[in-house]
Coordinates of C-alpha atoms in Angstrom, one line a residue:
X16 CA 11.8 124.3 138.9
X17 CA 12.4 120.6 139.0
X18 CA 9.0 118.4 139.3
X19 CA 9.0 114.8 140.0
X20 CA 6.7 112.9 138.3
X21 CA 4.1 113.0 135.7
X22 CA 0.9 112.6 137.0
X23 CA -2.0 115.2 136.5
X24 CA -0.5 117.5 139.3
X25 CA 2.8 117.6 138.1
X26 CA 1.8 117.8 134.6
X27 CA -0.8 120.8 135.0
X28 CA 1.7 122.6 137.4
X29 CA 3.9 122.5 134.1
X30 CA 1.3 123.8 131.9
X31 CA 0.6 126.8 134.3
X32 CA 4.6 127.3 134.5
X33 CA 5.1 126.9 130.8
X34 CA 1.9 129.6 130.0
X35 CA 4.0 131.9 132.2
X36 CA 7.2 131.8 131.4
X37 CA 8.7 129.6 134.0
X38 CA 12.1 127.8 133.0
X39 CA 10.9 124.1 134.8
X40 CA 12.1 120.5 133.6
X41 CA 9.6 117.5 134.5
X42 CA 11.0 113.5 135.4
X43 CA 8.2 110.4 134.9
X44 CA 10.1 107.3 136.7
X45 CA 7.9 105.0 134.0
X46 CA 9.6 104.6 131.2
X47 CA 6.3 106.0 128.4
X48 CA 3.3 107.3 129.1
X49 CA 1.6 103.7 127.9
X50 CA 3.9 101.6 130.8
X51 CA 1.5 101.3 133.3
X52 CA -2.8 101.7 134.0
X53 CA -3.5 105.4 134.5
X54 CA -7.0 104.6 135.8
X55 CA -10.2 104.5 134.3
X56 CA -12.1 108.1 134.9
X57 CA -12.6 110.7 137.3
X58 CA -14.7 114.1 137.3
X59 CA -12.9 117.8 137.4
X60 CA -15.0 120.4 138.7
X61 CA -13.7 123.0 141.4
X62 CA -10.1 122.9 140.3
X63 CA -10.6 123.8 136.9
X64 CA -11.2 127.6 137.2
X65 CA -8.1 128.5 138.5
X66 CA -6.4 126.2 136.1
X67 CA -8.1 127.8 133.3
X68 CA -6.7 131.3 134.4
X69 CA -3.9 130.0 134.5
X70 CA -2.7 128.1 131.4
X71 CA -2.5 128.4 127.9
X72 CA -6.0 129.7 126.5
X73 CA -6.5 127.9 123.3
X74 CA -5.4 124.5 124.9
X75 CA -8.0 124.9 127.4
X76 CA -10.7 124.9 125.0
X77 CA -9.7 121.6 124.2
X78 CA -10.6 119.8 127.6
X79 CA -13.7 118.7 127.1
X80 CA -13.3 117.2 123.8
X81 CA -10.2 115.5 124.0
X82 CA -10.6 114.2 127.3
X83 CA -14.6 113.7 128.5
X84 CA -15.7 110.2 128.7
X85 CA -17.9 111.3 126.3
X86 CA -16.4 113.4 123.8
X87 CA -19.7 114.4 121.6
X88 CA -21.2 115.2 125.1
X89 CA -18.2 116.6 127.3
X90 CA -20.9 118.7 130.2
X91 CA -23.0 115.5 130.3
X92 CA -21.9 114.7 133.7
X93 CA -25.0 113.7 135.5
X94 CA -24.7 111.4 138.9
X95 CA -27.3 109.3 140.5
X96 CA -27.7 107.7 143.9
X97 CA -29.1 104.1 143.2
X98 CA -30.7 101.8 145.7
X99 CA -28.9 98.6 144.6
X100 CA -31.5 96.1 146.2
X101 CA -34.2 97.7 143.9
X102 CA -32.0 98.7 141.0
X103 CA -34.2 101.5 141.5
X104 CA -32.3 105.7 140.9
X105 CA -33.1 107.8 144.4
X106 CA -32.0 110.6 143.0
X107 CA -29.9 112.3 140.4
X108 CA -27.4 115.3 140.7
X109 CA -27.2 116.9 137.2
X110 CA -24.5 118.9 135.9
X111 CA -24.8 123.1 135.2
X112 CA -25.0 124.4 132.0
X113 CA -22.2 125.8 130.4
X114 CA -19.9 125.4 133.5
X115 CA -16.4 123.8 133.5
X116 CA -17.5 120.6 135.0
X117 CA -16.5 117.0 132.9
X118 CA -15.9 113.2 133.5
X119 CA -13.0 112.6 132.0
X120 CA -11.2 109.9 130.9
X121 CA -7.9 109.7 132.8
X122 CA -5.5 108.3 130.0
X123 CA -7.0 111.0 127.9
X124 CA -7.3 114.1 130.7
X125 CA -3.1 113.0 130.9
X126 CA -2.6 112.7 127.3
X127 CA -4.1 116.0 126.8
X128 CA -2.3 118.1 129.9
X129 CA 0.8 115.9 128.2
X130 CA 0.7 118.2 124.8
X131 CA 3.5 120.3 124.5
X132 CA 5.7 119.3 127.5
X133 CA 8.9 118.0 127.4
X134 CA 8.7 115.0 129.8
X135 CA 12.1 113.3 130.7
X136 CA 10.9 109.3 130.9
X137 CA 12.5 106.9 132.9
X138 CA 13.8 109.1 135.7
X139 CA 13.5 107.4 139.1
X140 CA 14.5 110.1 141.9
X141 CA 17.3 108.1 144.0
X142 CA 17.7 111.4 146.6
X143 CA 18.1 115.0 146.9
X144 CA 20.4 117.3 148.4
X145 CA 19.8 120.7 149.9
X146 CA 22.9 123.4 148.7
X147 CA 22.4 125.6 151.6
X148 CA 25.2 128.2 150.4
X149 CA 23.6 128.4 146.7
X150 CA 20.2 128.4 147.6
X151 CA 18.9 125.1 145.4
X152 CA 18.5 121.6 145.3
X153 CA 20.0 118.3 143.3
X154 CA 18.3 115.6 142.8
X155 CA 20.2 112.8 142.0
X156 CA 18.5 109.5 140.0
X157 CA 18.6 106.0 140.2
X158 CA 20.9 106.1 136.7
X159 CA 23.0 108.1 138.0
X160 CA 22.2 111.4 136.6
X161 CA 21.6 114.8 138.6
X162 CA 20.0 117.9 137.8
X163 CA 20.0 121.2 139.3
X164 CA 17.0 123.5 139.8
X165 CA 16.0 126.6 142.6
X166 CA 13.3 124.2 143.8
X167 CA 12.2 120.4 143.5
X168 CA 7.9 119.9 143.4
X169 CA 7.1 116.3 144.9
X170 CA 4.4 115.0 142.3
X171 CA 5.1 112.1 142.7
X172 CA 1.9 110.6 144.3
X173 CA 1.0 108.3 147.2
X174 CA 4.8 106.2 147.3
X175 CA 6.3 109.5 147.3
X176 CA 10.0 109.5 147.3
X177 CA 10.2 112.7 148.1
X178 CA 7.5 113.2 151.0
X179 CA 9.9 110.2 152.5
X180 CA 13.4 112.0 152.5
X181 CA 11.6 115.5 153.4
X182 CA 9.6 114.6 156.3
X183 CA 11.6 111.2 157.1
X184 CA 11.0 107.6 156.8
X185 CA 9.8 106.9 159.9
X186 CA 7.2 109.5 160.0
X187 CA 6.4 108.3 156.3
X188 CA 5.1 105.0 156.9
X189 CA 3.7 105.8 160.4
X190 CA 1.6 108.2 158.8
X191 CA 0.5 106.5 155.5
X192 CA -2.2 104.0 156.2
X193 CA -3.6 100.9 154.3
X194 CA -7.8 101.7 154.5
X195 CA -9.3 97.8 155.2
X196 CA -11.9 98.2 152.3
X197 CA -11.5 95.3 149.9
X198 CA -11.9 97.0 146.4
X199 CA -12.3 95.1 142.9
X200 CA -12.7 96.9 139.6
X201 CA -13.2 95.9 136.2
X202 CA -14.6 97.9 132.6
X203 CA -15.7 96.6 129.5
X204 CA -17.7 97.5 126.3
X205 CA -21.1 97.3 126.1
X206 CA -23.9 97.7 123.5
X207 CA -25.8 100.4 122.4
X208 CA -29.3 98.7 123.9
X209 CA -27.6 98.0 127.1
X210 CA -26.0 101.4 127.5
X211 CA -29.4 103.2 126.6
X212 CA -31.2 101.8 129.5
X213 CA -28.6 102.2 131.8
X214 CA -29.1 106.3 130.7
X215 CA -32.3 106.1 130.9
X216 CA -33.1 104.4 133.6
X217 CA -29.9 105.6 136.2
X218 CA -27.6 107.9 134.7
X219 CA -25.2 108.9 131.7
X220 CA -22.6 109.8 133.5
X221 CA -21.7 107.9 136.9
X222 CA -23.7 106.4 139.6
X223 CA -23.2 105.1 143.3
X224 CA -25.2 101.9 145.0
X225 CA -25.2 100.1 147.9
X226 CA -26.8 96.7 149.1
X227 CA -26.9 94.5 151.9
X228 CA -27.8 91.2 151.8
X229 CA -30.4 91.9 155.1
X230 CA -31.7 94.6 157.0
X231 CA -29.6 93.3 159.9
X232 CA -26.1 93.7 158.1
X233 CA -23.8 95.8 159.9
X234 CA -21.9 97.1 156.4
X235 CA -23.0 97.7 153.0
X236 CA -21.6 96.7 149.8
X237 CA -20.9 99.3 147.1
X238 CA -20.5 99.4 144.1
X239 CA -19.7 102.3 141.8
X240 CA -20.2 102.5 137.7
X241 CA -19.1 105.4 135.2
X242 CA -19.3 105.2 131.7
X243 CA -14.6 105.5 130.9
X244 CA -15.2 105.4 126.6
X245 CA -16.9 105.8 123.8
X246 CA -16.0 104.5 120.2
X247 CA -18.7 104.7 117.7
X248 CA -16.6 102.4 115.2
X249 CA -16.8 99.5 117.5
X250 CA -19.8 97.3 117.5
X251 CA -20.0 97.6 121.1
X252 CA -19.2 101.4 121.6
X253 CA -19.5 102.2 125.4
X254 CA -16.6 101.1 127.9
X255 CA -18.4 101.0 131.4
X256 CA -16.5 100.8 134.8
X257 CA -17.5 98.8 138.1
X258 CA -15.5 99.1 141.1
X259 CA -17.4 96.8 144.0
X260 CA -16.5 97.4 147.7
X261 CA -16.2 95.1 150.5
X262 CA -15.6 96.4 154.1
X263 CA -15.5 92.8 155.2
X264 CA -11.6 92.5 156.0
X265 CA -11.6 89.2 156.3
X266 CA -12.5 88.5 152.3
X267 CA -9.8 86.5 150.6
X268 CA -7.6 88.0 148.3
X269 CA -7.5 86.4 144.8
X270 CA -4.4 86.3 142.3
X271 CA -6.3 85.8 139.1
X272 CA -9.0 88.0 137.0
X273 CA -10.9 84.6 136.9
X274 CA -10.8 84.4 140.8
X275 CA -11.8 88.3 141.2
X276 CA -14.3 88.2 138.9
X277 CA -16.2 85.3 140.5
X278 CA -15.3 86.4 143.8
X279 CA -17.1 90.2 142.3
X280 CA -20.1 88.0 141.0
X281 CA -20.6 86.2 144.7
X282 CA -20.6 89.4 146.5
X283 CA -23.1 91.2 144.3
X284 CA -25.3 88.2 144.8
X285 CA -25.1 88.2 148.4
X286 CA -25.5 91.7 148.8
X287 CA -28.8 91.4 146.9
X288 CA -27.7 93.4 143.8
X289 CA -30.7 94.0 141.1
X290 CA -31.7 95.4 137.6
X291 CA -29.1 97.3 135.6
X292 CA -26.0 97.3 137.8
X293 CA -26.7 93.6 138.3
X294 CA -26.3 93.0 135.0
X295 CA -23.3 95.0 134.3
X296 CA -21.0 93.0 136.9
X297 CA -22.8 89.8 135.6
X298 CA -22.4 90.0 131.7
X299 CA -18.8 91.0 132.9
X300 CA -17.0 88.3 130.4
X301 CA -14.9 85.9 132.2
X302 CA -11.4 87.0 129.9
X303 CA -11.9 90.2 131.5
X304 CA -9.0 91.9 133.6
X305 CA -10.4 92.4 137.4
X306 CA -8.2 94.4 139.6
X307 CA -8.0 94.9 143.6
X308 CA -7.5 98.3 144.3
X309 CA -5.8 99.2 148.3
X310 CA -6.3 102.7 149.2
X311 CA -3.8 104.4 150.9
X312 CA -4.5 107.4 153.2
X313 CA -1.7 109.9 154.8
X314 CA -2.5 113.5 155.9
X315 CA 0.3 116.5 155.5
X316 CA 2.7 115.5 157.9
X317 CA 3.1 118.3 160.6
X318 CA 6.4 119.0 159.9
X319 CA 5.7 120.3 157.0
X320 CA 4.2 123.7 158.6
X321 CA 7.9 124.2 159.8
X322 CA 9.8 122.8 157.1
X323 CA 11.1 125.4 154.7
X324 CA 13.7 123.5 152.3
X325 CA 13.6 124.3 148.9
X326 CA 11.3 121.4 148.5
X327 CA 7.5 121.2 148.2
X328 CA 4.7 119.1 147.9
X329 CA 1.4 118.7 145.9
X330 CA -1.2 116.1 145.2
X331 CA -0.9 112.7 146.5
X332 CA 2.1 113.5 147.9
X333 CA 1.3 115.7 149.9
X334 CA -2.5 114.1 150.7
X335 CA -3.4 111.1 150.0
X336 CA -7.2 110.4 150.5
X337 CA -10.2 107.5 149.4
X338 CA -11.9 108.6 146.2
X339 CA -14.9 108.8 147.6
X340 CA -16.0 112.6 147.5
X341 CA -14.1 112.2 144.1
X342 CA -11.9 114.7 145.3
X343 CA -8.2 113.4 144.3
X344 CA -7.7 114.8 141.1
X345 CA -9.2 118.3 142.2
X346 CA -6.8 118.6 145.0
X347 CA -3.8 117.5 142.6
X348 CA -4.7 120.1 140.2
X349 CA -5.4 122.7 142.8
X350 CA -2.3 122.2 144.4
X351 CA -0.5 122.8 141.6
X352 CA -2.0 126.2 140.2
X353 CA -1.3 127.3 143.5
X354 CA 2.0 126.6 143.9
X355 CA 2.6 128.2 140.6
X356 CA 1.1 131.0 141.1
X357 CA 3.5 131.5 143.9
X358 CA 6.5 129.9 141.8
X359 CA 5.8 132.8 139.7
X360 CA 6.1 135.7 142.2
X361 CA 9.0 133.9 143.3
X362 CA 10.6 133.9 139.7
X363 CA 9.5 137.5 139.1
X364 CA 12.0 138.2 142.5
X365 CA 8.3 139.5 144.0
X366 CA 8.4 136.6 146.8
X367 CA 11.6 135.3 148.4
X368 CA 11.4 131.2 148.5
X369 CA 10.2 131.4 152.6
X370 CA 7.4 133.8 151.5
X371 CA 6.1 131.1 148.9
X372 CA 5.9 128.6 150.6
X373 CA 4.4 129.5 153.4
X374 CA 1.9 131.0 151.4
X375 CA 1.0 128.0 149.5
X376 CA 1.2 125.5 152.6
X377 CA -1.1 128.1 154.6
X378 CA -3.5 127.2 152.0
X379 CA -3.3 123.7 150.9
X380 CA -2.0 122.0 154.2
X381 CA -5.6 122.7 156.3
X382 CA -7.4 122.2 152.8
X383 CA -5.4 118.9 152.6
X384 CA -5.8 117.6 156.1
X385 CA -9.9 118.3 155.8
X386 CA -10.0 116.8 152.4
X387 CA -8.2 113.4 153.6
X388 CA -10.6 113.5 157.2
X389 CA -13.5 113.9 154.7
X390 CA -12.7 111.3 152.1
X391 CA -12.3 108.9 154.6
X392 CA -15.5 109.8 156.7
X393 CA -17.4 109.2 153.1
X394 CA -15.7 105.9 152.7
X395 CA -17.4 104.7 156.3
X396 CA -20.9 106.3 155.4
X397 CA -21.1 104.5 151.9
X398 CA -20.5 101.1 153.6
X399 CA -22.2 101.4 157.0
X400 CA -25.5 99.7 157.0
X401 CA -28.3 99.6 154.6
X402 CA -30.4 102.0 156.4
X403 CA -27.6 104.7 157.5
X404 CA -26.2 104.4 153.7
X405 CA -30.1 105.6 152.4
X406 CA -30.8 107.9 155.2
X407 CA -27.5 109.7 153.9
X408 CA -28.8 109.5 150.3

């Protein structure tokens, strides 16, 4: 099994394969895992029974305190729904005892699926070829090397190299879409004091709020907060994220932290922004990296309920969706015990290649498509207007 690229799909697709016994190699086109920003958090839940069954035991134990934002408290996963003109918590989701639910830390949820496997850096897929007579697939890279495996698994997220040669350009960019929402994010460390009341008085975990700078206003603003860090030897222990969002299309777009950041601070004025969450974007200290996010939708492709190569797809790749129903990383991970789990009937000789795959897409090509129409159905609720955004809360 050949997998391109080294994200959490491809990564836990090679931890399930490795537990079982499947001979696989896996290619990361960055050149270390530290050569680029792996994000800032996100929360497992419903993919993580499966992937429990399915890898290595005594690893899994290790999830929650290797990875969780909070590594003293990995099930302390709590989410609120904030009114952001109030600074005031509606309500509050809290996490189940016990069950295999975290918010993780995504540079550490990697580094941890990254123990043990062999990943092959700097590997950029040029192309692929289909033998037809042997029954496999090459995949040539941009240095010139090749490999040759029964199967190639396109991990290799939203840009997807290999979505584009399997289901053709054209179809590739007619079907990936830029969303309009104007995103900006930023994290920094905070005190103990500041963090306490932002438990207290919202949530430990993560939190969602909207504002609007009237009751008139067509479109909210969100903004979104998650505690990403903590480090106890630091004098200001707790990393917090903000992401803000802007439907407003016509917002300029900055090329300087300095410019984003006092572009961040004017919209969370406007927008009427109070209390805690105020404060977090407004303490935000001006030498502080700000970043504009562009989301990128594209739903499977409907060739690919035809399309039987010995070439498959999972994660962003195969769906690419808005994070809000914090779904991404599931899907990724979902995808990918999945596919193994028919990888390894197909290595056992209990499945032929056809059989696999059409088992696997029968699965996560409708789950896919919903998850996608979904994500991007929550994006429009969160920012229509004030009134619609609390009625939903």
């Amino acid at each position: 099994v050949l997998i391109v690229g080294a994200g959490l799909g491809g990564l836990a697709l090679a931890n399930v394969l490795k537990h079982q016994g499947v001979p696989f190699k896996i290619f990361e086109r960055d050149s270390s895992p530290e050569d680029r920003t792996q994000g800032w958090s996100l929360s497992m839940h419903f993919c993580l029974f499966l992937l429990k069954s399915l890898m290595d035991p005594v690893k899994y134990a290790t999830l929650g305190k290797k990875s969780a934002v909070d590594p003293a408290n990995p099930s302390d996963n709590d989410f609120s729904l904030i009114d952001g003109n109030k600074g005031e918590r509606i309500v509050k989701f809290g996490g189940i005892p016990g069950a295999d639910v975290f918010r993780v830390n995504r540079k550490r949820f990697r580094a941890w699926l990254m123990e043990g496997i062999d990943v092959q850096w700097n590997k950029r897929i040029d192309h692929y070829t289909v033998d037809k007579d042997e029954d496999g697939v090459q995949v040539t890279f941009t240095d010139g090397t090749v490999e040759e495996g029964s199967i190639l698994v396109g991990a290799d997220g939203v840009n997807s190299q290999v979505c584009r040669q399997l289901i053709g350009t054209e179809a590739f960019d007619k079907t990936t879409t830029e969303n309009p929402l104007n995103l900006l994010v930023s994290s920094y460390w905070i005190n103990s004091e500041f963090r306490r009341n932002i438990v207290d008085t919202l949530a430990p975990a993560h939190m969602m709020a909207a504002a609007s700078g009237s009751e008139e206003d067509e479109h909210s603003l969100g903004l979104f907060s998650s505690l990403v860090d903590v480090d106890l030897n630091q004098e200001k222990p707790f990393e917090m994220l903000w992401c803000l969002s802007n439907i407003n299309e016509k917002e300029p777009r900055y090329d300087t932290d300095q410019e984003r950041l006092k572009q961040a601070k004017e919209w969370a004025t406007n927008a009427g922004f109070s209390g805690l969450l105020s404060r977090l974007i407004m303490e935000t200290p001006e030498d502080t990296q700000v970043v504009r996010i562009q989301i990128r939708e594209r739903s499977p492709h409907e060739k690919l309920d035809t399309l039987r190569d010995p070439v498959v797809l999972l994660g962003d790749a195969l769906h690419t969706m808005t994070m809000y129903r914090g779904e991404g990383g599931n899907h990724a991970i979902q995808d990918s015990c999945l596919l193994g789990l028919e990888l390894i009937s197909m290595y056992k000789g209990e499945k032929t290649l056809q059989e696999a795959l059409d088992a696997y897409y029968k699965e996560s090509l409708p789950r896919g498509r919903k998850a996608v129409a979904e994500s991007h159905e929550a994006l429009n609720q969160m920012h229509s207007s004030k009134a619609q955004v609390l009625g939903m809360m």
